[in-house]
Amino acid sequence: DGVLYSEVRRPCRVMLLLNPHSGKGQALSLFTGHVQRMLTEAGVPHTLVITERQNHARELVREVDLSQWDAMVIISGDGLLFEVVNGLMEREDWEAAIQTPLGILPGGSGNALAASIHHYSGSQPVSCEELLVSCGFMLCKGLVSRMDLVSVHTASNQRLFSFLSLAWGFVADVDIESEKYRHVGAARFTVGTLVRLASLRVYQGRLAYLPVEEPPSRPPAQVSPPPPASAFCSSLLCRPSGASPGQNTFHNSCNSNNAAKAKRGDGTAPAPRGPPDSLLAPLEQPVPGDWTVVEEEDFVLMLAMYQSHLAEDLLAAPGAALEDGVIHLFYVKAGISRTALLRLFLAMEKGAHLASSCPYLVHVKVRALRLEPFSPKGVITVDGESVEYGPIQAQVHGGLARLISG
Ligand code: ADP
Ligand code: MG
């Protein structure tokens, strides 16, 4: 633990999955206009796969021969990476498959993970094309870090893996309702927030969590200090001596893909996919005794975040790190005025909402949580995607995945 960057390893044979309908529908022109040449000049061989429908990427990575690929990179919003992560975790060889370095190039309207890794790199906030270029450089550099995943269970016993967020109430409603404003790009969340504020409501349910016990011996994980911005460019242009442009100069360093060595299943009953969730009791049973049950049952929102950004311009969890095994649980209690809630979201742009000491906002660091909404209908989102509504619980798995970051 501690500084968790692995060695510099330039990913080669990158599968680039692109959702042509993400964001304003410009992912392909964003790729050809800003990233393609960068990758070619850096000598990163890549194959572009344009998704044809929802779950295309998920099915593809579930079946693909991973020994042929050194990284899976998406150019889209967070939703396409959600497909890739879950496709990998649905494989028999999930344990090796989830070691495949993943990458993200922001091409959607919800680019929260891209904004988070840009933030972790210590760079000033940027948006749109500049964020894309920043993530393009990270991909060329090929630094791989570990990333936490959160295992999520729904009432019908579905299991999902999440890298970003679990939301209910105000935030989840905005996420789904703002789909219709996707033509405005990332601004859809601002528009959606204002619309939802006008019809602010209370959501009832029971929330419980397992708090992080903070031993003084283990300081929070820190990312290593980023190189100066110019180092991105120079490392992009430098090649090992003797290598010529277009050559697969980093091939030798790319052959250690564990997935290639993973044994296939032998046809016996499939083992449960993913690591065991040792912190969770079955959803039908009460939460374990060391959990905290929140007294309030009237909420405006519940938001669990494991990375810093909720959207490109919303620094919801300033203390989050890529791999620290922490879920930042936020909830806003009913009774908050529209103005105060708006003020919270405005402050979130700079991550200042926690310092505003709003008495309705609660923030706790947790390892696991359970939510039992009382109303029969509603919206719950995981990584910005709508999932089965009803009782839901989750636990974090520190560093389960690997991500190309700064
Ligand atoms: P955005 O940030 O703009 O919402 P996402 O990457 O989150 O972009 O994608 C939005 C949704 O589109 C996700 O649910 C994803 O699974 C789905 N999707 C992926 N590829 C396609 C496609 N080719 N056509 C339609 N939907 C797709
Ligand atoms: Mg999305």
Coordinates of C-alpha atoms and ligand atoms in Angstrom, one line a residue:
D1 CA 0.0 0.0 0.0
G2 CA 1.0 3.6 -0.1
V3 CA 2.2 4.8 -3.4
L4 CA 0.6 2.4 -5.7
Y5 CA 1.8 3.2 -9.2
S6 CA 3.1 0.2 -10.9
E7 CA 6.0 0.4 -13.2
V8 CA 5.8 2.4 -16.4
R9 CA 4.3 0.0 -18.9
R10 CA 3.3 1.3 -22.2
P11 CA 0.1 -0.5 -23.2
C12 CA 0.3 -1.9 -26.7
R13 CA -2.4 -3.5 -28.7
V14 CA -5.1 -1.3 -27.3
M15 CA -8.7 -2.1 -28.0
L16 CA -10.5 1.2 -28.2
L17 CA -14.2 0.9 -27.7
L18 CA -16.2 3.9 -28.9
N19 CA -19.8 4.7 -28.4
P20 CA -20.9 6.9 -31.3
H21 CA -24.0 8.0 -29.5
S22 CA -22.4 9.1 -26.3
G23 CA -22.5 12.8 -25.3
K24 CA -23.5 15.0 -28.2
G25 CA -22.8 12.1 -30.6
Q26 CA -19.3 13.4 -31.4
A27 CA -17.1 10.7 -29.9
L28 CA -15.8 9.6 -33.3
S29 CA -14.9 13.1 -34.5
L30 CA -13.4 13.8 -31.1
F31 CA -11.2 10.7 -31.5
T32 CA -10.1 11.4 -35.0
G33 CA -9.6 15.1 -34.3
H34 CA -7.7 14.9 -31.0
V35 CA -6.4 11.4 -30.1
Q36 CA -5.7 9.3 -33.1
R37 CA -2.6 11.1 -34.2
M38 CA -1.3 11.3 -30.6
L39 CA -1.5 7.5 -30.3
T40 CA 0.1 6.9 -33.7
E41 CA 3.0 9.3 -32.9
A42 CA 3.5 7.6 -29.5
G43 CA 3.6 4.2 -31.1
V44 CA 0.6 2.8 -29.4
P45 CA -1.0 0.3 -31.7
H46 CA -4.8 0.4 -31.4
T47 CA -7.9 -1.0 -32.9
L48 CA -11.0 1.0 -33.0
V49 CA -14.3 -0.8 -32.3
I50 CA -17.4 1.2 -32.7
T51 CA -20.3 -0.1 -30.5
E52 CA -23.5 -0.8 -32.3
R53 CA -25.9 -1.0 -29.4
Q54 CA -26.1 -1.0 -25.6
N55 CA -24.3 -4.0 -24.1
H56 CA -22.3 -4.6 -27.3
A57 CA -19.1 -3.8 -25.4
R58 CA -20.1 -5.8 -22.4
E59 CA -20.8 -8.9 -24.5
L60 CA -17.6 -8.4 -26.5
V61 CA -15.2 -8.2 -23.5
R62 CA -17.0 -11.2 -22.0
E63 CA -16.0 -13.3 -24.9
V64 CA -12.8 -11.8 -26.3
D65 CA -9.5 -13.5 -26.2
L66 CA -7.7 -11.2 -23.7
S67 CA -4.3 -12.6 -24.6
Q68 CA -4.6 -10.5 -27.8
W69 CA -5.0 -7.2 -26.0
D70 CA -2.9 -5.3 -23.5
A71 CA -5.5 -2.7 -22.6
M72 CA -9.2 -2.0 -23.0
V73 CA -9.8 1.7 -23.5
I74 CA -13.2 3.4 -23.9
I75 CA -14.0 6.6 -25.6
S76 CA -17.4 7.5 -24.4
G77 CA -18.9 8.5 -21.0
D78 CA -18.7 6.4 -17.8
G79 CA -21.5 4.2 -19.0
L80 CA -19.4 2.3 -21.5
L81 CA -16.6 1.6 -19.0
F82 CA -19.4 0.3 -16.7
E83 CA -20.2 -2.2 -19.5
V84 CA -16.5 -3.2 -19.9
V85 CA -15.9 -3.7 -16.1
N86 CA -19.0 -5.8 -15.8
G87 CA -18.2 -7.8 -18.9
L88 CA -14.8 -8.6 -17.5
M89 CA -16.3 -9.6 -14.1
E90 CA -18.8 -11.9 -15.8
R91 CA -16.0 -14.1 -17.3
E92 CA -15.0 -17.4 -15.8
D93 CA -11.5 -16.1 -15.7
W94 CA -12.6 -12.8 -14.0
E95 CA -9.7 -12.8 -11.6
A96 CA -7.2 -12.5 -14.4
A97 CA -9.5 -10.6 -16.8
I98 CA -10.0 -7.7 -14.4
Q99 CA -6.2 -7.2 -14.3
T100 CA -6.4 -6.0 -17.9
P101 CA -5.4 -2.3 -17.8
L102 CA -8.5 -0.2 -18.5
G103 CA -8.5 3.4 -19.9
I104 CA -10.9 6.1 -20.4
L105 CA -11.1 8.9 -22.9
P106 CA -13.9 11.3 -22.3
G107 CA -16.3 11.4 -25.2
G108 CA -19.6 11.3 -23.3
S109 CA -21.7 13.7 -21.3
G110 CA -20.9 12.1 -18.0
N111 CA -17.1 11.9 -17.9
A112 CA -16.7 11.7 -14.1
L113 CA -13.8 9.1 -14.1
A114 CA -11.9 11.0 -16.7
A115 CA -12.3 14.2 -14.6
S116 CA -11.2 12.3 -11.5
I117 CA -7.9 10.9 -13.0
H118 CA -7.2 14.3 -14.4
H119 CA -7.7 15.7 -10.9
Y120 CA -5.5 13.1 -9.3
S121 CA -2.7 14.0 -11.7
G122 CA -2.6 17.4 -9.9
S123 CA -3.6 19.3 -13.0
Q124 CA -5.9 22.4 -13.0
P125 CA -9.5 21.6 -13.9
V126 CA -10.3 21.7 -17.6
S127 CA -13.2 20.7 -19.6
C128 CA -14.3 19.2 -22.9
E129 CA -11.5 18.8 -25.5
E130 CA -8.8 19.8 -23.0
L131 CA -9.8 16.9 -20.7
L132 CA -9.7 14.6 -23.7
V133 CA -6.2 15.7 -24.6
S134 CA -5.1 15.3 -21.0
C135 CA -6.5 11.7 -20.9
G136 CA -4.9 11.0 -24.3
F137 CA -1.5 11.9 -22.9
M138 CA -2.1 9.6 -20.0
L139 CA -2.9 6.8 -22.3
C140 CA 0.3 7.5 -24.3
K141 CA 2.4 7.5 -21.1
G142 CA 0.8 4.2 -20.0
L143 CA 1.1 4.5 -16.2
V144 CA -1.1 1.8 -14.7
S145 CA -2.6 2.2 -11.2
R146 CA -4.9 0.1 -9.2
M147 CA -8.5 1.1 -8.8
D148 CA -11.1 0.2 -6.3
L149 CA -14.3 -1.5 -7.4
V150 CA -17.5 -1.7 -5.4
S151 CA -19.6 -4.9 -5.5
V152 CA -23.3 -4.1 -5.6
H153 CA -26.1 -6.5 -4.9
T154 CA -29.7 -5.8 -5.9
A155 CA -32.9 -7.4 -4.5
S156 CA -33.2 -10.0 -7.3
N157 CA -29.7 -11.2 -6.4
Q158 CA -28.0 -9.5 -9.3
R159 CA -24.4 -8.6 -8.7
L160 CA -22.8 -5.6 -10.4
F161 CA -19.4 -4.0 -10.2
S162 CA -19.1 -0.2 -9.9
F163 CA -16.1 2.1 -10.2
L164 CA -17.7 5.5 -9.6
S165 CA -20.9 6.0 -7.7
L166 CA -24.1 4.7 -6.3
A167 CA -26.9 7.2 -6.1
W168 CA -30.5 7.5 -5.0
G169 CA -32.8 10.5 -4.7
F170 CA -32.0 13.9 -6.2
V171 CA -28.7 12.9 -7.9
A172 CA -30.1 9.7 -9.4
D173 CA -33.2 11.5 -10.7
V174 CA -31.1 14.2 -12.3
D175 CA -28.8 11.7 -13.9
I176 CA -31.7 9.9 -15.6
E177 CA -34.0 12.8 -16.3
S178 CA -31.2 14.8 -17.9
E179 CA -30.7 12.1 -20.5
K180 CA -33.0 14.2 -22.7
Y181 CA -30.7 17.1 -22.5
R182 CA -27.7 15.2 -23.8
H183 CA -27.4 17.4 -26.8
V184 CA -25.9 20.1 -24.5
G185 CA -23.1 17.7 -23.4
A186 CA -21.8 17.9 -19.9
A187 CA -24.1 20.9 -19.2
R188 CA -27.0 18.4 -19.0
F189 CA -26.4 17.9 -15.3
T190 CA -26.6 21.7 -14.6
V191 CA -29.8 21.9 -16.6
G192 CA -31.2 18.8 -14.9
T193 CA -30.2 20.1 -11.4
L194 CA -32.1 23.3 -12.0
V195 CA -35.2 21.5 -13.3
R196 CA -35.2 19.0 -10.4
L197 CA -34.7 21.8 -7.8
A198 CA -38.0 23.3 -9.0
S199 CA -39.8 20.1 -8.0
L200 CA -37.6 19.1 -5.0
R201 CA -39.0 16.2 -3.1
V202 CA -38.3 13.9 -0.2
Y203 CA -37.2 10.3 -0.5
Q204 CA -37.9 7.9 2.3
G205 CA -35.9 4.8 3.2
R206 CA -33.5 3.2 5.6
L207 CA -29.7 3.7 5.2
A208 CA -27.0 1.8 7.0
Y209 CA -23.3 1.5 6.7
L210 CA -20.1 0.0 8.0
P211 CA -17.8 3.0 8.9
V212 CA -14.1 2.9 8.1
E213 CA -12.2 2.4 11.3
E214 CA -9.2 4.6 11.0
P215 CA -6.1 3.0 12.5
P216 CA -3.4 5.7 13.0
S217 CA -0.9 3.4 11.4
R218 CA -2.4 3.6 7.9
P219 CA -2.4 7.0 6.4
P220 CA -4.8 7.5 3.5
A221 CA -3.3 6.4 0.2
Q222 CA -1.7 9.2 -1.8
V223 CA -1.0 9.3 -5.4
S224 CA 2.6 10.1 -6.3
P225 CA 3.3 13.7 -7.2
P226 CA 2.6 14.3 -10.9
P227 CA 5.4 15.2 -13.2
P228 CA 5.3 18.8 -14.5
A229 CA 3.0 19.2 -17.4
S230 CA 5.8 19.4 -19.9
A231 CA 6.9 15.9 -19.0
F232 CA 3.8 14.5 -20.6
C233 CA 4.9 15.9 -24.0
S234 CA 8.6 14.9 -23.8
S235 CA 7.7 11.3 -22.7
L236 CA 5.3 11.1 -25.6
L237 CA 8.0 12.0 -28.1
C238 CA 10.9 10.0 -26.7
R239 CA 11.4 6.5 -28.0
P240 CA 13.9 3.9 -27.0
S241 CA 17.0 4.3 -29.2
G242 CA 16.9 2.3 -32.4
A243 CA 13.1 2.2 -32.6
S244 CA 11.5 3.8 -35.6
P245 CA 8.1 5.4 -35.7
G246 CA 5.4 2.8 -36.3
Q247 CA 7.4 0.0 -34.8
N248 CA 5.8 -1.8 -31.9
T249 CA 8.6 -0.5 -29.7
F250 CA 7.1 -1.6 -26.4
H251 CA 6.0 -5.0 -27.3
N252 CA 8.3 -6.9 -24.9
S253 CA 7.0 -5.0 -21.9
C254 CA 3.5 -5.8 -22.8
N255 CA 3.5 -9.6 -22.8
S256 CA 2.9 -10.2 -19.1
N257 CA -0.9 -10.0 -19.4
N258 CA -2.1 -12.3 -16.7
A259 CA -5.3 -13.0 -18.5
A260 CA -3.4 -14.7 -21.2
K261 CA -2.1 -17.2 -18.7
A262 CA -5.4 -17.7 -17.0
K263 CA -6.8 -21.2 -17.3
R264 CA -10.3 -21.6 -18.8
G265 CA -13.0 -23.2 -16.7
D266 CA -13.2 -27.0 -17.0
G267 CA -17.0 -27.2 -17.6
T268 CA -18.0 -27.8 -14.0
A269 CA -20.6 -25.5 -12.3
P270 CA -19.6 -21.9 -12.6
A271 CA -18.0 -20.5 -9.5
P272 CA -19.5 -17.3 -8.2
R273 CA -17.9 -14.4 -10.1
G274 CA -15.9 -11.9 -8.2
P275 CA -14.4 -11.9 -4.7
P276 CA -16.6 -12.8 -1.7
D277 CA -18.4 -9.9 -0.1
S278 CA -17.4 -10.8 3.5
L279 CA -18.8 -7.5 5.0
L280 CA -22.4 -8.0 3.8
A281 CA -25.2 -10.0 5.3
P282 CA -28.0 -11.3 3.0
L283 CA -30.4 -8.5 2.1
E284 CA -33.3 -10.3 3.8
Q285 CA -31.4 -10.2 7.1
P286 CA -30.6 -7.3 9.4
V287 CA -27.3 -5.5 8.8
P288 CA -24.4 -6.9 11.0
G289 CA -24.0 -5.5 14.5
D290 CA -21.0 -3.3 13.8
W291 CA -22.9 -1.3 11.2
T292 CA -24.5 2.1 11.9
V293 CA -28.1 2.5 11.0
V294 CA -28.9 6.2 10.1
E295 CA -31.6 7.6 12.4
E296 CA -33.3 9.8 9.7
E297 CA -35.5 8.1 7.2
D298 CA -36.3 11.2 5.1
F299 CA -33.7 12.2 2.6
V300 CA -33.2 14.5 -0.3
L301 CA -30.3 12.4 -1.7
M302 CA -27.9 9.6 -1.0
L303 CA -24.7 9.5 -2.9
A304 CA -21.8 7.0 -2.5
M305 CA -18.7 8.0 -4.3
Y306 CA -15.4 6.2 -4.7
Q307 CA -13.7 8.6 -7.1
S308 CA -13.5 12.4 -6.8
H309 CA -15.8 13.7 -9.5
L310 CA -19.5 13.2 -10.0
A311 CA -19.3 15.0 -13.3
E312 CA -16.7 17.0 -15.2
D313 CA -17.4 20.1 -13.0
L314 CA -18.6 18.5 -9.8
L315 CA -15.8 17.7 -7.3
A316 CA -18.1 15.7 -5.0
A317 CA -15.5 13.8 -3.0
P318 CA -12.3 15.9 -2.8
G319 CA -10.7 13.3 -0.5
A320 CA -11.2 10.3 -2.8
A321 CA -8.3 8.4 -4.3
L322 CA -8.2 5.9 -7.0
E323 CA -7.3 3.1 -4.7
D324 CA -7.9 3.5 -1.0
G325 CA -10.7 1.1 -0.3
V326 CA -13.0 3.9 0.8
I327 CA -16.5 4.7 -0.1
H328 CA -17.4 8.4 0.6
L329 CA -21.0 8.3 1.6
F330 CA -23.0 11.5 1.5
Y331 CA -26.6 12.1 2.4
V332 CA -28.7 15.2 2.5
K333 CA -31.4 15.1 5.1
A334 CA -34.9 16.3 4.3
G335 CA -35.7 19.9 5.4
I336 CA -33.0 21.6 3.3
S337 CA -34.3 24.6 1.3
R338 CA -33.9 24.8 -2.4
T339 CA -31.5 27.7 -2.0
A340 CA -29.3 25.8 0.4
L341 CA -29.3 22.7 -1.9
L342 CA -28.4 24.9 -4.9
R343 CA -25.6 26.5 -2.9
L344 CA -24.2 23.0 -2.1
F345 CA -24.1 22.1 -5.8
L346 CA -22.5 25.4 -6.7
A347 CA -19.9 24.9 -4.0
M348 CA -19.3 21.4 -5.3
E349 CA -17.8 22.8 -8.4
K350 CA -14.7 23.6 -6.3
G351 CA -15.2 20.8 -3.8
A352 CA -16.1 23.4 -1.2
H353 CA -19.5 21.9 -0.2
L354 CA -18.1 20.1 2.8
A355 CA -16.4 23.2 4.2
S356 CA -19.7 25.1 4.0
S357 CA -20.8 23.2 7.1
C358 CA -24.4 22.7 5.9
P359 CA -26.2 21.0 8.8
Y360 CA -28.3 18.9 6.3
L361 CA -25.2 17.4 4.6
V362 CA -23.6 14.3 6.2
H363 CA -20.3 12.8 4.9
V364 CA -19.0 9.5 6.3
K365 CA -16.2 7.2 5.0
V366 CA -17.5 3.7 4.8
R367 CA -16.5 0.2 3.6
A368 CA -20.0 -1.0 2.9
L369 CA -23.6 0.3 2.9
R370 CA -27.2 -0.8 2.5
L371 CA -30.1 1.3 1.3
E372 CA -33.8 0.2 1.6
P373 CA -36.0 2.7 -0.2
F374 CA -39.6 2.6 1.1
S375 CA -41.4 3.8 -2.0
P376 CA -42.2 1.0 -4.6
K377 CA -41.0 3.0 -7.5
G378 CA -37.9 5.2 -8.1
V379 CA -34.5 5.5 -9.5
I380 CA -31.1 4.1 -8.3
T381 CA -28.1 4.6 -10.4
V382 CA -24.7 2.8 -10.4
D383 CA -22.0 4.7 -12.3
G384 CA -24.7 6.9 -13.8
E385 CA -26.6 3.9 -15.2
S386 CA -30.1 3.1 -14.0
V387 CA -30.2 -0.3 -12.1
E388 CA -32.9 -2.4 -10.5
Y389 CA -34.8 -0.3 -8.0
G390 CA -35.3 -1.7 -4.4
P391 CA -33.1 -2.7 -1.5
I392 CA -29.5 -2.6 -2.5
Q393 CA -26.2 -3.1 -0.7
A394 CA -22.5 -2.7 -1.6
Q395 CA -19.0 -3.2 -0.4
V396 CA -15.7 -1.9 -1.6
H397 CA -12.9 -4.1 -2.9
G398 CA -9.6 -2.2 -2.8
G399 CA -7.6 -2.1 -6.0
L400 CA -9.5 -4.9 -7.7
A401 CA -9.1 -3.3 -11.2
R402 CA -6.3 -1.5 -13.0
L403 CA -6.6 1.8 -14.7
I404 CA -4.3 3.8 -17.0
S405 CA -4.0 7.2 -15.2
G406 CA -1.6 10.0 -14.8
Ligands
ADP1 P1 -22.9 9.4 -21.8 O1 -21.9 10.0 -20.8 O2 -23.1 10.4 -22.9 O3 -24.2 9.0 -21.2 P2 -22.1 6.7 -21.9 O4 -20.8 6.1 -22.2 O5 -22.5 6.7 -20.5 O6 -22.2 8.1 -22.5 O7 -23.2 5.9 -22.7 C1 -24.6 6.1 -22.6 C2 -25.3 4.7 -22.7 O8 -25.2 4.2 -24.0 C3 -24.8 3.6 -21.8 O9 -25.8 3.0 -21.2 C4 -24.1 2.7 -22.8 O10 -24.2 1.4 -22.3 C5 -25.0 2.8 -24.0 N1 -24.3 2.5 -25.3 C6 -23.1 2.1 -25.6 N2 -22.9 1.9 -26.9 C7 -24.1 2.2 -27.5 C8 -24.6 2.3 -28.9 N3 -23.7 2.0 -29.9 N4 -25.8 2.7 -29.1 C9 -26.6 3.0 -28.1 N5 -26.3 3.0 -26.8 C10 -25.0 2.6 -26.5
MG2 MG -23.5 7.9 -18.7

